[in-house]
CSV table of C-alpha atoms and ligand atoms in Angstrom, one decimal:
chain,number,residue,atom,x,y,z
A,1,MET,CA,2.6,-7.9,41.1
A,2,ALA,CA,1.6,-11.7,41.4
A,3,THR,CA,1.7,-13.4,37.8
A,4,ASP,CA,2.6,-17.0,39.2
A,5,ILE,CA,-1.1,-18.4,39.0
A,6,PHE,CA,-0.9,-17.7,35.0
A,7,ASP,CA,2.0,-20.1,34.9
A,8,THR,CA,1.3,-22.6,37.4
A,9,ARG,CA,-2.5,-23.1,36.7
A,10,GLU,CA,-3.2,-21.9,33.1
A,11,SER,CA,-2.8,-24.1,30.1
A,12,GLN,CA,0.3,-23.6,28.3
A,13,VAL,CA,-1.9,-23.5,25.2
A,14,ARG,CA,-2.1,-19.8,25.7
A,15,SER,CA,-0.3,-17.7,23.1
A,16,TYR,CA,-0.3,-13.9,23.1
A,17,CYS,CA,0.4,-13.5,26.6
A,18,MET,CA,3.5,-15.5,26.3
A,19,ASN,CA,5.0,-12.4,24.5
A,20,TRP,CA,2.9,-9.8,26.3
A,21,PRO,CA,3.7,-10.4,30.2
A,22,ALA,CA,2.0,-7.4,31.2
A,23,VAL,CA,-1.2,-8.0,33.3
A,24,PHE,CA,-3.7,-5.4,31.6
A,25,GLU,CA,-6.4,-3.9,34.0
A,26,ARG,CA,-7.7,-0.7,32.1
A,27,ALA,CA,-8.5,0.3,28.6
A,28,GLU,CA,-9.7,3.2,26.6
A,29,GLY,CA,-9.8,4.1,22.8
A,30,PRO,CA,-6.2,2.9,21.5
A,31,TYR,CA,-4.7,2.3,25.0
A,32,GLN,CA,-4.3,-0.4,27.7
A,33,TRP,CA,-2.8,0.1,31.1
A,34,SER,CA,-1.3,-2.5,33.0
A,35,GLU,CA,-1.9,-3.1,36.6
A,36,ASP,CA,1.6,-1.6,37.4
A,37,GLY,CA,0.4,1.7,35.8
A,38,THR,CA,2.2,1.3,32.5
A,39,LYS,CA,0.4,2.6,29.3
A,40,TYR,CA,0.4,0.7,26.3
A,41,LEU,CA,-0.5,1.6,22.6
A,42,ASP,CA,-2.8,-1.1,21.2
A,43,PHE,CA,-2.1,-1.6,17.6
A,44,PHE,CA,-3.4,-5.3,17.9
A,45,SER,CA,-7.0,-4.3,18.7
A,46,GLY,CA,-8.0,-7.9,20.1
A,47,ALA,CA,-7.1,-9.0,16.4
A,48,GLY,CA,-9.7,-7.0,14.8
A,49,ALA,CA,-12.3,-7.3,17.7
A,50,LEU,CA,-12.0,-3.8,18.7
A,51,ASN,CA,-12.4,-1.8,15.6
A,52,TYR,CA,-13.3,1.4,17.5
A,53,GLY,CA,-11.0,1.0,20.2
A,54,HIS,CA,-11.5,-0.1,23.8
A,55,ASN,CA,-14.5,1.0,25.8
A,56,HIS,CA,-16.0,3.3,23.9
A,57,PRO,CA,-17.6,5.7,26.4
A,58,GLU,CA,-21.0,6.1,24.9
A,59,LEU,CA,-21.3,2.4,24.5
A,60,ARG,CA,-20.0,1.6,28.0
A,61,GLU,CA,-22.7,4.0,29.4
A,62,LEU,CA,-25.3,2.0,27.5
A,63,ILE,CA,-24.3,-1.1,28.9
A,64,VAL,CA,-24.4,0.2,32.3
A,65,GLU,CA,-27.9,1.6,32.0
A,66,TYR,CA,-29.2,-1.6,30.4
A,67,VAL,CA,-27.7,-3.6,33.3
A,68,ALA,CA,-29.0,-1.2,35.7
A,69,ASN,CA,-32.3,-1.4,34.6
A,70,ALA,CA,-32.4,-5.4,34.8
A,71,GLY,CA,-32.4,-5.9,30.8
A,72,VAL,CA,-32.5,-9.4,29.8
A,73,THR,CA,-28.7,-10.5,29.5
A,74,HIS,CA,-29.1,-14.1,28.1
A,75,SER,CA,-32.0,-15.2,25.7
A,76,MET,CA,-31.2,-18.0,23.7
A,77,ASP,CA,-33.1,-16.7,20.7
A,78,MET,CA,-36.0,-15.5,22.2
A,79,LYS,CA,-37.3,-11.9,21.2
A,80,THR,CA,-36.0,-9.2,23.1
A,81,PRO,CA,-36.0,-5.4,22.4
A,82,ALA,CA,-32.3,-5.2,21.9
A,83,LYS,CA,-32.4,-7.7,19.4
A,84,ARG,CA,-35.1,-6.0,17.5
A,85,ARG,CA,-33.4,-2.9,17.6
A,86,PHE,CA,-30.0,-4.5,16.2
A,87,LEU,CA,-32.0,-6.1,13.5
A,88,GLU,CA,-33.6,-3.0,12.6
A,89,VAL,CA,-30.9,-0.8,12.4
A,90,PHE,CA,-28.3,-3.5,10.8
A,91,GLU,CA,-31.2,-3.6,8.2
A,92,LYS,CA,-31.5,0.1,7.6
A,93,LEU,CA,-27.9,1.1,8.0
A,94,ILE,CA,-26.0,-1.6,6.5
A,95,LEU,CA,-28.1,-4.1,4.2
A,96,GLU,CA,-30.5,-1.5,2.5
A,97,PRO,CA,-28.0,1.1,1.6
A,98,ARG,CA,-25.8,-1.6,0.1
A,99,ASN,CA,-28.5,-3.4,-1.7
A,100,LEU,CA,-27.7,-6.4,0.2
A,101,ASP,CA,-31.0,-8.8,0.7
A,102,TYR,CA,-29.4,-11.2,3.6
A,103,LYS,CA,-31.3,-13.3,6.0
A,104,VAL,CA,-29.5,-12.9,9.5
A,105,MET,CA,-28.6,-15.8,11.5
A,106,PHE,CA,-27.2,-15.6,15.0
A,107,PRO,CA,-25.1,-18.9,15.1
A,108,GLY,CA,-22.9,-19.2,18.4
A,109,PRO,CA,-20.9,-16.0,19.3
A,110,THR,CA,-17.5,-16.7,17.8
A,111,GLY,CA,-16.1,-16.5,14.3
A,112,THR,CA,-15.6,-20.1,14.1
A,113,ASN,CA,-19.5,-20.5,14.9
A,114,THR,CA,-20.3,-18.4,12.1
A,115,VAL,CA,-17.9,-20.2,9.7
A,116,GLU,CA,-19.5,-23.9,11.0
A,117,ALA,CA,-23.0,-22.6,10.1
A,118,ALA,CA,-21.9,-21.2,6.8
A,119,LEU,CA,-20.3,-24.5,5.6
A,120,LYS,CA,-23.1,-26.6,7.1
A,121,LEU,CA,-25.9,-24.4,5.3
A,122,ALA,CA,-23.7,-24.6,1.9
A,123,ARG,CA,-23.9,-28.3,2.1
A,124,LYS,CA,-27.4,-28.6,3.2
A,125,VAL,CA,-28.3,-26.3,0.2
A,126,THR,CA,-26.3,-27.9,-2.6
A,127,GLY,CA,-26.3,-31.6,-1.3
A,128,ARG,CA,-22.6,-31.7,-1.7
A,129,GLN,CA,-20.0,-32.2,0.5
A,130,HIS,CA,-16.7,-30.8,-0.8
A,131,ILE,CA,-15.8,-27.3,0.1
A,132,LEU,CA,-12.8,-25.5,-1.7
A,133,SER,CA,-10.6,-22.9,0.1
A,134,PHE,CA,-7.4,-21.1,-0.2
A,135,THR,CA,-4.1,-21.4,0.4
A,136,ASN,CA,-3.0,-19.7,3.8
A,137,ALA,CA,-6.6,-19.3,4.6
A,138,PHE,CA,-7.7,-18.9,8.3
A,139,HIS,CA,-11.4,-19.7,9.3
A,140,GLY,CA,-11.2,-21.0,13.0
A,141,MET,CA,-10.3,-23.7,15.3
A,142,THR,CA,-13.3,-26.1,15.2
A,143,LEU,CA,-13.3,-28.9,13.1
A,144,GLY,CA,-15.0,-27.7,10.1
A,145,SER,CA,-13.3,-24.5,10.1
A,146,LEU,CA,-9.9,-26.1,10.5
A,147,SER,CA,-10.5,-28.3,7.3
A,148,VAL,CA,-10.7,-25.1,5.3
A,149,THR,CA,-7.7,-23.6,7.1
A,150,GLY,CA,-4.2,-23.7,5.7
A,151,ASN,CA,-1.6,-23.5,8.6
A,152,SER,CA,-0.2,-26.9,8.9
A,153,MET,CA,0.5,-26.6,12.6
A,154,LYS,CA,-3.2,-25.7,13.5
A,155,ARG,CA,-4.3,-28.3,11.2
A,156,ARG,CA,-2.1,-31.1,13.0
A,157,GLY,CA,-4.1,-29.9,16.1
A,158,ALA,CA,-7.1,-31.6,14.9
A,159,GLY,CA,-5.7,-34.9,15.6
A,160,ILE,CA,-7.9,-36.6,13.0
A,161,PRO,CA,-7.9,-36.3,9.0
A,162,LEU,CA,-9.4,-33.2,7.9
A,163,THR,CA,-11.6,-34.1,5.0
A,164,ASN,CA,-14.2,-32.7,2.5
A,165,SER,CA,-12.0,-30.0,1.5
A,166,SER,CA,-9.4,-28.9,-0.8
A,167,LYS,CA,-7.2,-26.0,-1.1
A,168,ILE,CA,-6.9,-23.7,-4.2
A,169,PRO,CA,-4.3,-20.9,-5.0
A,170,TYR,CA,-5.2,-17.6,-3.5
A,171,ASP,CA,-4.6,-14.4,-5.8
A,172,ASP,CA,-1.1,-14.1,-6.7
A,173,TYR,CA,0.2,-17.4,-5.0
A,174,PHE,CA,2.3,-18.2,-8.2
A,175,GLY,CA,3.5,-14.7,-8.5
A,176,GLY,CA,1.7,-14.0,-11.4
A,177,ASP,CA,3.3,-16.8,-13.3
A,178,VAL,CA,0.3,-18.7,-13.7
A,179,PRO,CA,-3.4,-17.3,-15.0
A,180,ASP,CA,-5.6,-17.0,-12.3
A,181,PHE,CA,-8.2,-19.7,-11.9
A,182,ILE,CA,-6.7,-22.1,-15.0
A,183,TRP,CA,-6.8,-25.0,-12.7
A,184,LEU,CA,-10.1,-24.4,-11.1
A,185,GLU,CA,-11.9,-23.5,-14.3
A,186,LYS,CA,-10.2,-26.9,-16.1
A,187,VAL,CA,-11.2,-29.2,-13.4
A,188,LEU,CA,-14.9,-27.9,-13.0
A,189,GLU,CA,-15.5,-28.5,-16.7
A,190,ASP,CA,-13.7,-31.7,-17.1
A,191,ALA,CA,-15.8,-34.7,-16.0
A,192,GLY,CA,-12.8,-36.7,-15.7
A,193,SER,CA,-10.7,-34.7,-13.4
A,194,GLY,CA,-11.7,-36.6,-10.2
A,195,VAL,CA,-12.4,-33.1,-8.1
A,196,ASP,CA,-15.9,-33.5,-6.7
A,197,LYS,CA,-18.0,-30.4,-7.6
A,198,PRO,CA,-17.8,-28.4,-4.5
A,199,ALA,CA,-20.7,-27.0,-2.4
A,200,ALA,CA,-18.8,-23.7,-2.0
A,201,VAL,CA,-16.0,-21.9,-2.1
A,202,ILE,CA,-14.8,-19.7,1.1
A,203,VAL,CA,-12.4,-16.9,0.8
A,204,GLU,CA,-11.1,-14.0,2.8
A,205,THR,CA,-10.7,-10.9,0.8
A,206,VAL,CA,-7.5,-10.2,3.0
A,207,GLN,CA,-5.9,-13.0,4.8
A,208,GLY,CA,-5.6,-11.8,8.1
A,209,GLU,CA,-3.8,-14.7,10.1
A,210,GLY,CA,-2.4,-16.1,6.7
A,211,GLY,CA,0.3,-13.0,5.9
A,212,LEU,CA,-2.0,-10.2,5.0
A,213,ASN,CA,-2.3,-11.4,1.4
A,214,ALA,CA,-5.2,-9.0,-0.2
A,215,ALA,CA,-6.8,-10.1,-3.0
A,216,ARG,CA,-7.3,-8.0,-6.0
A,217,MET,CA,-11.0,-6.5,-6.7
A,218,GLU,CA,-11.0,-8.2,-10.3
A,219,TRP,CA,-9.6,-11.5,-8.9
A,220,LEU,CA,-12.8,-11.3,-6.3
A,221,LYS,CA,-15.1,-10.3,-9.2
A,222,GLU,CA,-13.7,-13.5,-11.3
A,223,LEU,CA,-14.1,-15.7,-8.5
A,224,SER,CA,-17.8,-14.8,-7.9
A,225,ASN,CA,-18.5,-15.0,-11.8
A,226,LEU,CA,-16.9,-18.2,-12.3
A,227,LEU,CA,-18.7,-19.8,-9.4
A,228,LYS,CA,-22.2,-18.5,-10.3
A,229,ARG,CA,-21.5,-20.2,-13.7
A,230,HIS,CA,-20.7,-23.3,-12.1
A,231,LYS,CA,-23.6,-22.9,-9.5
A,232,ILE,CA,-21.2,-23.2,-6.6
A,233,LEU,CA,-21.8,-21.0,-3.6
A,234,LEU,CA,-19.6,-18.0,-2.7
A,235,ILE,CA,-18.7,-17.7,1.2
A,236,VAL,CA,-17.1,-14.5,2.2
A,237,ASP,CA,-15.3,-15.0,5.5
A,238,ASP,CA,-15.6,-11.2,6.7
A,239,VAL,CA,-15.0,-12.2,10.4
A,240,GLN,CA,-11.8,-10.0,10.6
A,241,ALA,CA,-11.8,-8.1,7.6
A,242,GLY,CA,-15.5,-6.8,7.9
A,243,CYS,CA,-16.9,-4.1,10.1
A,244,GLY,CA,-14.8,-1.4,8.4
A,245,ARG,CA,-11.2,-2.8,8.7
A,246,THR,CA,-10.7,-2.5,5.0
A,247,GLY,CA,-12.0,0.9,4.8
A,248,THR,CA,-15.9,0.0,4.1
A,249,PHE,CA,-18.3,-2.1,6.2
A,250,PHE,CA,-17.9,-5.2,4.1
A,251,SER,CA,-14.3,-5.8,2.7
A,252,PHE,CA,-15.9,-6.9,-0.6
A,253,GLU,CA,-18.1,-3.9,-1.5
A,254,GLU,CA,-15.5,-2.4,-3.9
A,255,ALA,CA,-15.4,-5.6,-5.8
A,256,GLY,CA,-19.0,-5.3,-6.3
A,257,ILE,CA,-19.8,-8.7,-5.9
A,258,TYR,CA,-22.8,-10.1,-3.8
A,259,PRO,CA,-21.8,-13.1,-1.9
A,260,ASP,CA,-24.1,-16.1,-1.0
A,261,ILE,CA,-23.0,-16.1,2.3
A,262,VAL,CA,-20.9,-13.8,4.6
A,263,CYS,CA,-19.6,-14.7,7.9
A,264,VAL,CA,-19.3,-11.6,10.5
A,265,SER,CA,-18.0,-11.6,14.0
A,266,LYS,CA,-14.9,-10.0,15.7
A,267,SER,CA,-16.1,-6.3,15.7
A,268,ILE,CA,-19.9,-6.5,15.3
A,269,SER,CA,-20.6,-5.7,18.7
A,270,GLY,CA,-18.4,-2.9,18.5
A,271,TYR,CA,-17.3,-3.4,22.1
A,272,GLY,CA,-15.2,-6.4,22.2
A,273,LEU,CA,-18.2,-8.7,23.2
A,274,ALA,CA,-18.9,-11.9,21.7
A,275,MET,CA,-21.3,-11.8,18.8
A,276,ALA,CA,-21.4,-13.4,15.5
A,277,LEU,CA,-23.8,-13.2,12.4
A,278,THR,CA,-24.0,-15.5,9.5
A,279,LEU,CA,-25.9,-13.7,6.7
A,280,PHE,CA,-27.1,-15.7,3.4
A,281,LYS,CA,-29.7,-14.8,0.6
A,282,PRO,CA,-33.0,-15.5,1.3
A,283,GLU,CA,-33.5,-18.5,-1.2
A,284,LEU,CA,-30.7,-20.2,0.8
A,285,ASP,CA,-32.6,-20.1,4.2
A,286,VAL,CA,-33.4,-23.8,4.1
A,287,TRP,CA,-32.8,-24.6,7.7
A,288,GLU,CA,-35.4,-26.5,10.0
A,289,PRO,CA,-36.2,-24.7,13.0
A,290,GLY,CA,-33.2,-25.7,15.7
A,291,GLU,CA,-31.3,-27.5,13.2
A,292,HIS,CA,-28.3,-25.4,13.9
A,293,ASN,CA,-28.5,-23.6,17.4
A,294,GLY,CA,-26.3,-22.4,20.4
A,295,THR,CA,-26.6,-21.5,24.0
A,296,PHE,CA,-25.2,-17.7,23.2
A,297,ARG,CA,-27.0,-16.7,20.7
A,298,GLY,CA,-28.5,-14.1,22.6
A,299,ASN,CA,-26.0,-11.8,23.8
A,300,ASN,CA,-28.2,-8.9,24.4
A,301,LEU,CA,-25.3,-6.9,25.9
A,302,ALA,CA,-23.8,-7.1,22.4
A,303,PHE,CA,-26.8,-6.6,20.6
A,304,VAL,CA,-27.3,-3.4,22.5
A,305,THR,CA,-23.7,-1.9,21.8
A,306,ALA,CA,-23.7,-3.1,17.9
A,307,ALA,CA,-26.8,-1.4,17.3
A,308,ARG,CA,-25.5,1.8,18.6
A,309,ALA,CA,-22.0,1.4,17.4
A,310,LEU,CA,-23.5,1.0,13.7
A,311,GLU,CA,-25.5,4.5,14.3
A,312,LEU,CA,-22.3,6.1,15.7
A,313,PHE,CA,-20.0,5.0,12.8
A,314,TRP,CA,-22.3,4.0,9.7
A,315,SER,CA,-25.3,6.4,9.9
A,316,ASP,CA,-23.5,8.5,6.9
A,317,ASP,CA,-20.4,8.1,5.0
A,318,SER,CA,-18.4,10.5,7.5
A,319,PHE,CA,-16.8,8.0,9.3
A,320,GLN,CA,-15.7,6.1,6.1
A,321,LYS,CA,-14.4,9.4,4.5
A,322,GLU,CA,-12.1,9.9,7.8
A,323,LEU,CA,-10.9,6.4,7.8
A,324,ALA,CA,-9.9,6.8,4.2
A,325,GLY,CA,-7.5,9.7,5.3
A,326,LYS,CA,-6.3,7.5,8.6
A,327,ILE,CA,-5.6,4.4,6.1
A,328,GLU,CA,-3.5,6.9,3.8
A,329,ALA,CA,-1.4,7.7,6.6
A,330,LEU,CA,-1.0,4.4,7.9
A,331,HIS,CA,0.3,3.2,4.6
A,332,THR,CA,2.5,6.4,4.0
A,333,GLY,CA,4.1,5.7,7.0
A,334,MET,CA,4.4,2.0,6.4
A,335,GLU,CA,6.2,2.8,3.1
A,336,LYS,CA,8.6,4.9,4.7
A,337,ILE,CA,9.7,2.2,7.2
A,338,THR,CA,10.0,-0.3,4.5
A,339,GLY,CA,12.9,2.0,3.2
A,340,HIS,CA,14.9,0.8,6.3
A,341,VAL,CA,15.0,-2.7,5.5
A,342,LYS,CA,16.1,-3.9,2.0
A,343,GLY,CA,13.5,-6.5,0.5
A,344,SER,CA,10.6,-5.5,2.8
A,345,TYR,CA,7.3,-4.6,1.7
A,346,VAL,CA,3.8,-3.4,2.6
A,347,LYS,CA,1.1,-6.0,2.4
A,348,GLY,CA,-2.8,-5.9,2.9
A,349,ARG,CA,-5.4,-3.4,2.6
A,350,GLY,CA,-7.0,-0.8,4.7
A,351,PHE,CA,-6.6,-0.9,8.4
A,352,LEU,CA,-5.6,-4.7,8.1
A,353,ALA,CA,-2.1,-4.2,6.8
A,354,GLY,CA,1.3,-4.9,7.8
A,355,ILE,CA,5.3,-5.2,6.4
A,356,SER,CA,6.6,-8.2,5.3
A,357,PHE,CA,10.4,-8.8,5.8
A,358,PRO,CA,12.7,-10.8,3.8
A,359,ALA,CA,14.2,-12.8,7.1
A,360,PRO,CA,11.3,-15.0,8.8
A,361,ASP,CA,12.4,-13.8,12.5
A,362,THR,CA,12.4,-10.2,11.9
A,363,ALA,CA,8.8,-9.5,12.4
A,364,GLY,CA,8.9,-11.3,15.6
A,365,LYS,CA,12.0,-9.1,17.0
A,366,VAL,CA,10.1,-5.9,15.8
A,367,ALA,CA,7.0,-7.0,17.8
A,368,ALA,CA,9.2,-7.6,20.7
A,369,GLU,CA,11.2,-4.2,20.5
A,370,ALA,CA,7.6,-2.6,19.9
A,371,TYR,CA,6.7,-4.0,23.4
A,372,LYS,CA,9.7,-2.9,25.0
A,373,ARG,CA,8.6,0.6,23.5
A,374,ASN,CA,4.9,-0.1,25.4
A,375,MET,CA,3.2,-0.9,21.8
A,376,LEU,CA,1.5,-4.1,21.1
A,377,VAL,CA,1.4,-5.4,17.5
A,378,GLU,CA,1.5,-9.2,16.5
A,379,THR,CA,2.8,-10.9,13.5
A,380,SER,CA,1.0,-12.9,10.8
A,381,GLY,CA,2.1,-15.2,8.0
A,382,PRO,CA,3.0,-19.0,7.7
A,383,GLN,CA,6.3,-18.2,9.3
A,384,ASP,CA,5.2,-15.0,11.1
A,385,GLU,CA,7.5,-12.9,8.7
A,386,VAL,CA,4.8,-10.0,8.6
A,387,ILE,CA,4.2,-7.6,11.3
A,388,LYS,CA,0.6,-6.9,11.3
A,389,LEU,CA,-0.7,-3.1,12.1
A,390,MET,CA,-4.4,-3.4,13.4
A,391,PRO,CA,-5.2,0.4,15.0
A,392,PRO,CA,-8.5,1.1,15.9
A,393,LEU,CA,-10.3,2.5,12.9
A,394,ASN,CA,-11.3,5.7,15.0
A,395,ILE,CA,-7.6,6.0,16.2
A,396,PRO,CA,-6.5,9.8,16.8
A,397,ASP,CA,-4.3,11.0,14.1
A,398,GLU,CA,-1.6,11.9,16.6
A,399,ASP,CA,-1.7,8.3,18.4
A,400,LEU,CA,-1.3,6.8,14.9
A,401,GLN,CA,1.6,8.7,13.9
A,402,LYS,CA,3.1,8.1,17.5
A,403,GLY,CA,2.5,4.3,16.9
A,404,LEU,CA,4.3,4.8,13.5
A,405,GLN,CA,7.1,6.3,14.9
A,406,ILE,CA,7.6,3.5,17.7
A,407,LEU,CA,7.3,1.0,15.0
A,408,GLU,CA,10.3,2.7,13.2
A,409,GLU,CA,12.3,2.6,16.0
A,410,ALA,CA,11.3,-0.9,16.7
A,411,VAL,CA,12.4,-1.9,13.1
A,412,LEU,CA,15.6,-0.2,13.4
A,413,ALA,CA,16.6,-2.0,16.8
A,414,ALA,CA,15.3,-5.3,15.5
A,415,THR,CA,17.5,-5.1,12.3
A,416,GLY,CA,20.7,-4.0,14.3
A,417,GLN,CA,20.5,-0.1,13.1
A,418,MET,CA,19.8,1.4,16.3
A,419,GLY,CA,20.5,0.4,20.3
A,420,GLU,CA,18.1,-0.5,23.0
A,421,PRO,CA,15.9,2.2,23.9
A,422,SER,CA,17.8,4.5,26.6
A,423,ARG,CA,14.7,4.0,29.0
A,424,LEU,CA,11.2,2.3,28.9
A,425,ARG,CA,8.8,5.2,28.3
A,426,ALA,CA,5.0,5.2,28.0
A,427,PRO,CA,3.7,6.4,24.6
A,428,HIS,CA,2.1,9.4,26.4
B,501,PLP,C1,-10.5,-14.8,13.8
B,501,PLP,C2,-11.2,-15.5,12.8
B,501,PLP,C3,-12.0,-16.5,12.5
B,501,PLP,C4,-12.4,-17.2,13.9
B,501,PLP,O1,-12.9,-16.4,14.8
B,501,PLP,P1,-12.9,-17.0,16.4
B,501,PLP,O2,-13.6,-15.8,17.3
B,501,PLP,O3,-11.4,-17.0,16.7
B,501,PLP,O4,-13.6,-18.4,16.4
B,501,PLP,C5,-12.5,-16.8,11.6
B,501,PLP,N1,-12.3,-16.4,10.3
B,501,PLP,C6,-11.2,-15.3,10.3
B,501,PLP,C7,-11.1,-14.6,8.9
B,501,PLP,C8,-10.8,-14.8,11.2
B,501,PLP,O5,-9.8,-13.9,11.7
């Protein structure tokens, strides 16, 4: 089937499709079908935008019904029943049971939009400009988000100096050689340090793009306490790690912290629709009306599916309990696979996890071998040295095992411990 138009007309800025040339036509749960009918097992999940799999049947039905009834699709920030329902359900099922009192802001519909809103608000509230972020952080592609991102290739793409932010070492950056926060604590207390007091620190609890480094809960708690002492705001970027990815709705729940600002996007719609939230403590709500806005804040189809997804998965703790079992199975499977490659080890937390290989080109080869076996997995890390497994959170156990089996074969093939697959086969 024709693919020329993608190569001749579409910009070379595209990336995932360079490794995955299939033209994907249909999708359901953890599977996608290309237009030639090949079935692919999807352990990529739209980089975390599809936590409940593709096209959840009940959510799909709601969309069809909403559209058929001529429900308002686009509403800027006007009031609609769909938005009211989302806010009510979010308050009742997510905020109240966790004792979190956050104002909800709808910035533009993407992850980088909520990060920009968070940075802007932190600066406005504190009157300070500087933001601290962490080594290997990823927060998005617009200038503000890029300024707090680590990756040098992506930073270069800005084309201008990225200022008003500094990088500080993430948990275990020095492999335990240096006590955590020794530098930060010292420079914040030393009037001669020359480090401007920051407005905020922005952190991912697991660095999704930066190599699946997972912060320890004690580290997050210590960070939160340190910032409180110095009246610096804590922003948690939960765009990728949130919505259940690490095993709880917010990735910081286990740490028992209460961040000042939380960025949510990717899976919040439950259906892969564009939607983002910026959550902040009520006393930080100092915006002037319209001071920050955007055309696509009122994606009502996303409100409709988001509300129902919260009800389907987060009404009680049954989904979370089931997920805990799947997380254990994934990690057990990954540990087993590391036995095949000396020096490889499991990284990450929950269903935001993967395997780091000592040779930087191994993970890319594993992803290519997995694709030959009709499975989608991506790489992560500054040198793409980590293979990253992000199955949907509700993946059936047998599909999870199938994925682990394909991955094991892919690792063996990529490291020369096994021949080419004898035939391309669908993971049926
Ligand atoms: C994906 C991601 C973003 C950016 O989201 P976009 O929707 O791509 O703009 C920001 N922060 C984190 C942690 C992410 O994973």
